Short mmCIF file of C-alpha atoms in Angstrom, two decimals:
data_model
loop_
_atom_site.label_atom_id
_atom_site.label_comp_id
_atom_site.label_asym_id
_atom_site.label_seq_id
_atom_site.Cartn_x
_atom_site.Cartn_y
_atom_site.Cartn_z
CA MET A 362 -0.40 -0.04 -0.04
CA THR A 363 1.37 3.11 -1.04
CA ASN A 364 0.18 6.78 -0.01
CA LEU A 365 -0.25 9.74 -2.25
CA ALA A 366 3.12 10.79 -2.70
CA GLY A 367 4.32 7.07 -3.57
CA ALA A 368 6.42 6.29 -0.55
CA ALA A 369 5.51 3.24 1.04
CA GLU A 370 2.57 3.77 4.25
CA PRO A 371 4.24 4.58 7.44
CA SER A 372 3.79 2.02 10.47
CA ALA A 373 1.93 2.81 13.39
CA GLN A 374 4.44 3.35 16.66
CA PRO A 375 3.82 2.42 19.92
CA LEU A 376 2.37 5.77 21.65
CA TYR A 377 4.62 5.23 24.85
CA ALA A 378 7.89 4.13 25.32
CA GLY A 379 7.41 1.71 28.15
CA ASP A 380 4.21 0.77 30.57
CA ILE A 381 1.21 2.87 29.96
CA PRO A 382 0.65 5.52 32.69
CA GLY A 383 -2.54 4.49 34.65
CA ALA A 384 -3.01 1.35 32.72
CA ILE A 385 -3.98 -1.60 34.19
CA ALA A 386 -2.97 -4.93 33.30
CA ALA A 387 -5.34 -6.64 31.00
CA PRO A 388 -5.85 -8.97 28.09
CA ASP A 389 -5.53 -7.34 24.34
CA GLU A 390 -9.06 -7.14 22.88
CA GLU A 391 -8.84 -4.82 20.63
CA THR A 392 -10.78 -5.60 16.66
CA LEU A 393 -11.77 -4.85 14.41
CA ARG A 394 -15.69 -4.45 14.03
CA ASP A 395 -16.99 -4.78 11.37
CA ALA A 396 -14.05 -6.39 8.15
CA ALA A 397 -17.08 -5.56 5.46
CA GLU A 398 -17.13 -2.32 6.45
CA PRO A 399 -15.74 0.10 4.16
CA TRP A 400 -13.90 2.43 6.61
CA PRO A 401 -12.57 0.03 9.47
CA PHE A 402 -13.30 0.75 13.39
CA TYR A 403 -11.25 -0.38 15.65
CA GLN A 404 -12.50 -1.03 19.35
CA ASN A 405 -12.10 -1.72 22.68
CA ILE A 406 -8.02 -0.32 21.94
CA SER A 407 -5.76 -0.46 24.87
CA LYS A 408 -2.61 -0.23 23.08
CA PRO A 409 -2.27 3.26 21.73
CA THR A 410 -0.50 4.42 18.90
CA LEU A 411 0.88 6.91 16.96
CA THR A 412 1.56 7.08 13.36
CA ALA A 413 3.41 9.76 11.35
CA TYR A 414 2.69 10.86 7.50
CA LYS A 415 5.84 13.20 6.73
CA PRO A 416 4.71 15.31 3.24
CA ALA A 417 7.10 15.06 0.06
CA LYS A 418 7.43 18.86 0.44
CA GLN A 419 7.03 20.32 3.48
CA ASP A 420 5.78 24.17 3.68
CA PRO A 421 8.17 26.68 5.26
CA LYS A 422 6.09 27.51 8.23
CA ARG A 423 7.19 23.79 9.40
CA ALA A 424 3.86 23.06 11.48
CA ALA A 425 1.99 19.57 11.98
CA VAL A 426 -1.67 18.37 13.17
CA ILE A 427 -2.07 15.57 14.93
CA ILE A 428 -5.36 13.38 14.59
CA PHE A 429 -8.35 12.09 16.64
CA PRO A 430 -10.65 10.01 14.98
CA GLY A 431 -13.93 9.93 16.05
CA GLY A 432 -15.53 6.71 17.33
CA GLY A 433 -17.82 7.45 19.91
CA TYR A 434 -15.39 6.52 22.76
CA ARG A 435 -16.06 2.98 21.51
CA GLY A 436 -13.25 2.98 18.84
CA VAL A 437 -11.72 4.93 16.09
CA SER A 438 -12.49 5.15 12.85
CA ILE A 439 -9.12 5.13 11.65
CA LEU A 440 -9.03 5.45 7.96
CA LYS A 441 -11.88 8.27 7.10
CA GLU A 442 -11.17 10.29 9.89
CA GLY A 443 -7.29 9.80 10.85
CA TYR A 444 -5.40 7.77 7.83
CA ASP A 445 -6.90 9.95 4.74
CA VAL A 446 -7.21 13.09 6.61
CA ALA A 447 -3.52 13.18 7.66
CA ARG A 448 -2.87 12.53 4.27
CA ALA A 449 -5.04 15.68 2.91
CA PHE A 450 -2.79 17.73 5.01
CA ASN A 451 0.17 16.19 3.52
CA GLU A 452 -0.30 17.55 0.77
CA MET A 453 -1.05 20.59 2.16
CA GLY A 454 2.79 19.85 3.15
CA VAL A 455 2.08 19.68 6.74
CA THR A 456 3.32 16.61 8.77
CA ALA A 457 0.31 15.13 10.33
CA PHE A 458 -0.18 12.17 12.93
CA VAL A 459 -2.56 10.31 14.16
CA VAL A 460 -3.30 8.69 17.32
CA LYS A 461 -5.12 5.18 18.07
CA TYR A 462 -6.42 6.27 22.09
CA ARG A 463 -7.06 3.82 24.07
CA THR A 464 -10.78 3.08 24.31
CA PRO A 465 -12.65 4.31 28.08
CA SER A 466 -12.62 1.75 30.13
CA ASP A 467 -12.43 0.12 33.36
CA LYS A 468 -10.73 -3.03 31.71
CA HIS A 469 -7.67 -1.31 31.37
CA MET A 470 -7.35 2.23 33.07
CA LYS A 471 -7.33 3.06 36.63
CA ASP A 472 -9.70 6.00 35.63
CA LYS A 473 -11.19 6.00 32.09
CA ARG A 474 -12.48 9.60 32.29
CA VAL A 475 -8.79 10.26 32.28
CA GLY A 476 -7.47 7.83 30.16
CA PRO A 477 -8.03 9.10 26.32
CA LEU A 478 -6.55 12.70 27.55
CA GLN A 479 -3.75 11.38 28.69
CA ASP A 480 -2.76 10.03 25.69
CA ALA A 481 -3.41 13.07 23.83
CA GLN A 482 -1.29 15.29 26.09
CA GLN A 483 1.30 12.48 25.61
CA ALA A 484 0.86 12.49 21.24
CA ILE A 485 1.30 16.41 21.75
CA ALA A 486 4.05 16.19 24.53
CA SER A 487 6.27 13.75 22.74
CA VAL A 488 6.11 14.97 18.90
CA ARG A 489 6.80 18.75 20.48
CA ARG A 490 10.00 17.20 21.71
CA ASP A 491 10.93 15.54 18.84
CA ALA A 492 10.10 18.35 16.59
CA ALA A 493 14.21 18.28 15.63
CA LYS A 494 13.44 14.46 14.53
CA TRP A 495 9.90 15.81 12.47
CA GLN A 496 11.81 18.71 11.35
CA ILE A 497 8.27 20.33 12.78
CA ASP A 498 8.57 23.89 14.18
CA PRO A 499 7.73 22.79 18.19
CA ALA A 500 5.13 26.43 18.13
CA ARG A 501 3.25 25.49 15.59
CA ILE A 502 1.74 22.30 16.56
CA GLY A 503 -2.44 21.92 16.04
CA VAL A 504 -4.52 19.43 16.83
CA MET A 505 -7.94 17.97 14.71
CA GLY A 506 -10.94 15.75 16.06
CA PHE A 507 -13.42 14.43 14.50
CA SER A 508 -16.77 14.03 16.69
CA ALA A 509 -15.87 12.08 20.19
CA GLY A 510 -12.38 12.78 19.31
CA GLY A 511 -13.49 16.23 18.92
CA HIS A 512 -14.29 16.30 22.22
CA LEU A 513 -10.83 15.09 22.72
CA ALA A 514 -9.05 17.76 20.82
CA ALA A 515 -11.24 20.40 22.71
CA SER A 516 -10.35 18.35 26.11
CA ALA A 517 -6.16 18.94 25.09
CA GLY A 518 -7.26 22.69 24.07
CA THR A 519 -9.31 23.44 27.78
CA LEU A 520 -7.45 20.99 30.39
CA PHE A 521 -4.11 21.53 29.51
CA LYS A 522 -3.10 23.76 32.89
CA SER A 523 -3.01 20.53 34.67
CA PRO A 524 -1.75 17.79 33.01
CA VAL A 525 -3.08 14.38 33.78
CA LEU A 526 0.89 12.93 32.95
CA SER A 527 2.94 13.76 35.42
CA GLN A 528 5.76 14.20 33.42
CA TRP A 529 4.94 16.85 31.60
CA GLN A 530 3.70 20.73 31.70
CA ALA A 531 1.62 23.13 30.93
CA SER A 532 3.55 24.16 28.09
CA GLU A 533 4.51 21.07 26.90
CA VAL A 534 0.79 19.50 26.16
CA ARG A 535 -1.15 22.74 25.11
CA PRO A 536 -2.29 22.63 21.37
CA ASP A 537 -1.43 25.72 19.33
CA PHE A 538 -4.28 25.77 17.27
CA LEU A 539 -7.23 23.20 17.90
CA MET A 540 -9.69 22.07 14.67
CA LEU A 541 -12.98 20.59 15.26
CA ILE A 542 -15.15 18.45 13.11
CA TYR A 543 -18.74 18.02 14.23
CA PRO A 544 -17.17 17.83 17.62
CA VAL A 545 -19.29 16.16 20.82
CA ILE A 546 -18.78 18.86 23.51
CA THR A 547 -21.07 19.18 25.90
CA PHE A 548 -22.35 16.71 28.45
CA THR A 549 -24.49 19.08 30.76
CA ASP A 550 -28.64 18.65 28.61
CA ALA A 551 -30.27 17.67 25.46
CA SER A 552 -27.59 18.74 22.78
CA MET A 553 -25.45 16.02 24.00
CA HIS A 554 -24.21 12.92 22.81
CA LYS A 555 -25.49 10.48 25.40
CA GLY A 556 -22.91 7.16 24.39
CA SER A 557 -19.69 9.20 24.86
CA ARG A 558 -20.81 10.52 28.18
CA GLN A 559 -21.78 7.19 29.24
CA MET A 560 -18.17 5.92 27.95
CA LEU A 561 -16.41 8.47 29.22
CA LEU A 562 -17.86 8.59 32.34
CA GLY A 563 -19.91 5.88 33.29
CA ASP A 564 -24.14 5.11 33.62
CA ALA A 565 -24.21 7.39 35.67
CA PRO A 566 -21.83 10.87 35.91
CA SER A 567 -22.26 13.10 38.84
CA ALA A 568 -23.19 16.82 37.77
CA GLU A 569 -19.04 17.66 38.74
CA ASP A 570 -17.99 15.68 36.02
CA SER A 571 -20.39 16.52 33.83
CA GLN A 572 -19.57 19.55 33.83
CA LYS A 573 -15.95 19.29 34.07
CA PHE A 574 -15.98 17.46 30.88
CA SER A 575 -18.09 19.64 28.96
CA MET A 576 -15.50 21.68 27.26
CA GLU A 577 -17.58 25.08 26.55
CA LEU A 578 -17.44 25.43 30.68
CA ALA A 579 -13.63 24.60 30.41
CA VAL A 580 -12.30 27.67 28.32
CA SER A 581 -10.11 30.06 28.90
CA ALA A 582 -8.29 33.22 28.03
CA GLN A 583 -5.74 30.13 27.03
CA THR A 584 -7.84 28.13 24.83
CA PRO A 585 -6.22 28.42 21.36
CA PRO A 586 -7.48 29.95 17.99
CA THR A 587 -10.36 26.72 16.57
CA PHE A 588 -11.86 26.21 13.54
CA LEU A 589 -15.29 24.02 13.47
CA ILE A 590 -16.85 22.12 11.17
CA HIS A 591 -20.41 21.12 11.67
CA ALA A 592 -24.02 19.99 9.93
CA ALA A 593 -27.25 21.13 11.00
CA ASP A 594 -28.93 18.39 10.20
CA ASP A 595 -26.57 16.54 12.45
CA SER A 596 -28.64 14.14 14.18
CA GLY A 597 -25.96 12.26 15.69
CA VAL A 598 -24.21 15.36 17.83
CA PRO A 599 -26.37 18.22 17.06
CA VAL A 600 -25.01 21.66 15.98
CA ALA A 601 -25.36 22.99 19.12
CA ASN A 602 -22.71 21.69 20.73
CA SER A 603 -20.06 23.46 17.80
CA ILE A 604 -21.71 26.46 18.16
CA ARG A 605 -21.28 26.45 22.11
CA PHE A 606 -17.78 26.01 22.26
CA PHE A 607 -17.66 29.31 19.39
CA GLU A 608 -20.33 31.05 21.86
CA ALA A 609 -17.58 30.37 24.63
CA LEU A 610 -14.24 31.20 22.44
CA GLN A 611 -15.54 34.48 21.03
CA ALA A 612 -16.75 35.31 25.16
CA LYS A 613 -12.99 35.15 25.50
CA LYS A 614 -12.01 37.42 22.62
CA ILE A 615 -10.29 34.12 21.18
CA ALA A 616 -9.85 33.56 17.21
CA ALA A 617 -12.37 31.04 15.56
CA GLN A 618 -14.51 30.30 12.71
CA LEU A 619 -17.28 28.26 12.68
CA MET A 620 -18.90 26.52 9.90
CA ILE A 621 -22.23 25.28 9.09
CA TYR A 622 -23.53 23.68 6.35
CA PRO A 623 -26.79 22.94 5.77
CA ALA A 624 -27.10 18.87 5.64
CA GLY A 625 -24.70 16.42 5.51
CA GLY A 626 -25.33 14.75 8.67
CA HIS A 627 -22.87 13.29 10.76
CA GLY A 628 -19.39 10.97 10.40
CA TYR A 629 -18.61 12.49 6.52
CA GLY A 630 -14.69 12.94 6.98
CA LEU A 631 -13.68 14.78 4.56
CA ASN A 632 -16.53 14.60 1.74
CA ASN A 633 -20.04 15.92 2.77
CA ALA A 634 -21.53 14.35 -0.37
CA THR A 635 -24.49 17.41 -0.11
CA THR A 636 -21.59 20.17 -0.99
CA GLY A 637 -19.21 20.48 -3.78
CA ASP A 638 -16.90 22.13 -1.17
CA ARG A 639 -14.49 20.77 0.61
CA TRP A 640 -14.14 21.97 4.09
CA ILE A 641 -10.55 20.60 3.94
CA GLU A 642 -9.77 23.58 1.48
CA ARG A 643 -11.84 25.85 4.25
CA CYS A 644 -9.54 24.83 7.23
CA ARG A 645 -6.46 25.43 4.64
CA GLN A 646 -7.78 28.79 4.16
CA TRP A 647 -8.12 29.12 8.14
CA LEU A 648 -4.90 27.83 8.40
CA GLN A 649 -3.10 30.06 5.87
CA SER A 650 -5.29 33.26 7.62
CA GLN A 651 -4.13 32.57 11.09
CA GLY A 652 -0.41 32.21 9.86
CA TRP A 653 0.60 28.47 11.10
CA ILE A 654 1.21 27.59 7.24
CA SER A 655 2.53 29.74 4.14
#
């Protein structure tokens, strides 16, 4: 299998060099949900990985994007919302990394509420630490997340002040910019995606946890500039999720762009079939307008 540049497909590497912090020893139960599905969906993930995609010709500003695919915190749609997206960034000259983060589970996590965020912070900090190796600018590292992966990306952009991994500092785990694609944001009212909240916080989460992990309530003056995309007819994750986050950013005077398509539903990856517009091109224009790429 080859990528668009004609080079060999990169291989996934373990996200952690040694033991996984906060992990419980358990059998590896990762599976492909259905081999007949056109888009591979991996579930029951306990061994997180990082896959690096390097562009054939790098943009002079040497930005990088770390991608968190969606999957309702039940797993990840690794190709449609991961590898294909990484290749699209490579076409812009941007280095991209796809994270197969762990599925929240009491079987293999001491605290499933923060397990995925540990993986997100580990990915950001380790990519930044190895910036010279990847030939990227450590001050131009953004994150993109889809659906529940968008919740994870938003968590990385709001909950960085007290890192959940003791070896990292806040400055090491804070992304420089956010791109949230039909993201899960709120866990507090009817606009929530109940499945994502249940997977992350359990069947009967406390009001404190529901508020803590409602990302619109966690926005601060230090939250990074953000690009958001959603479809108005999204019945899986209502568009109110993106609107709430945008309004919270506006209240803190943080640069943000929100695009709402009339239709498209949920989970369309790079291709919203209801429009000839390519949102990844709007994303590229936003990155240019903010000075992240040339």
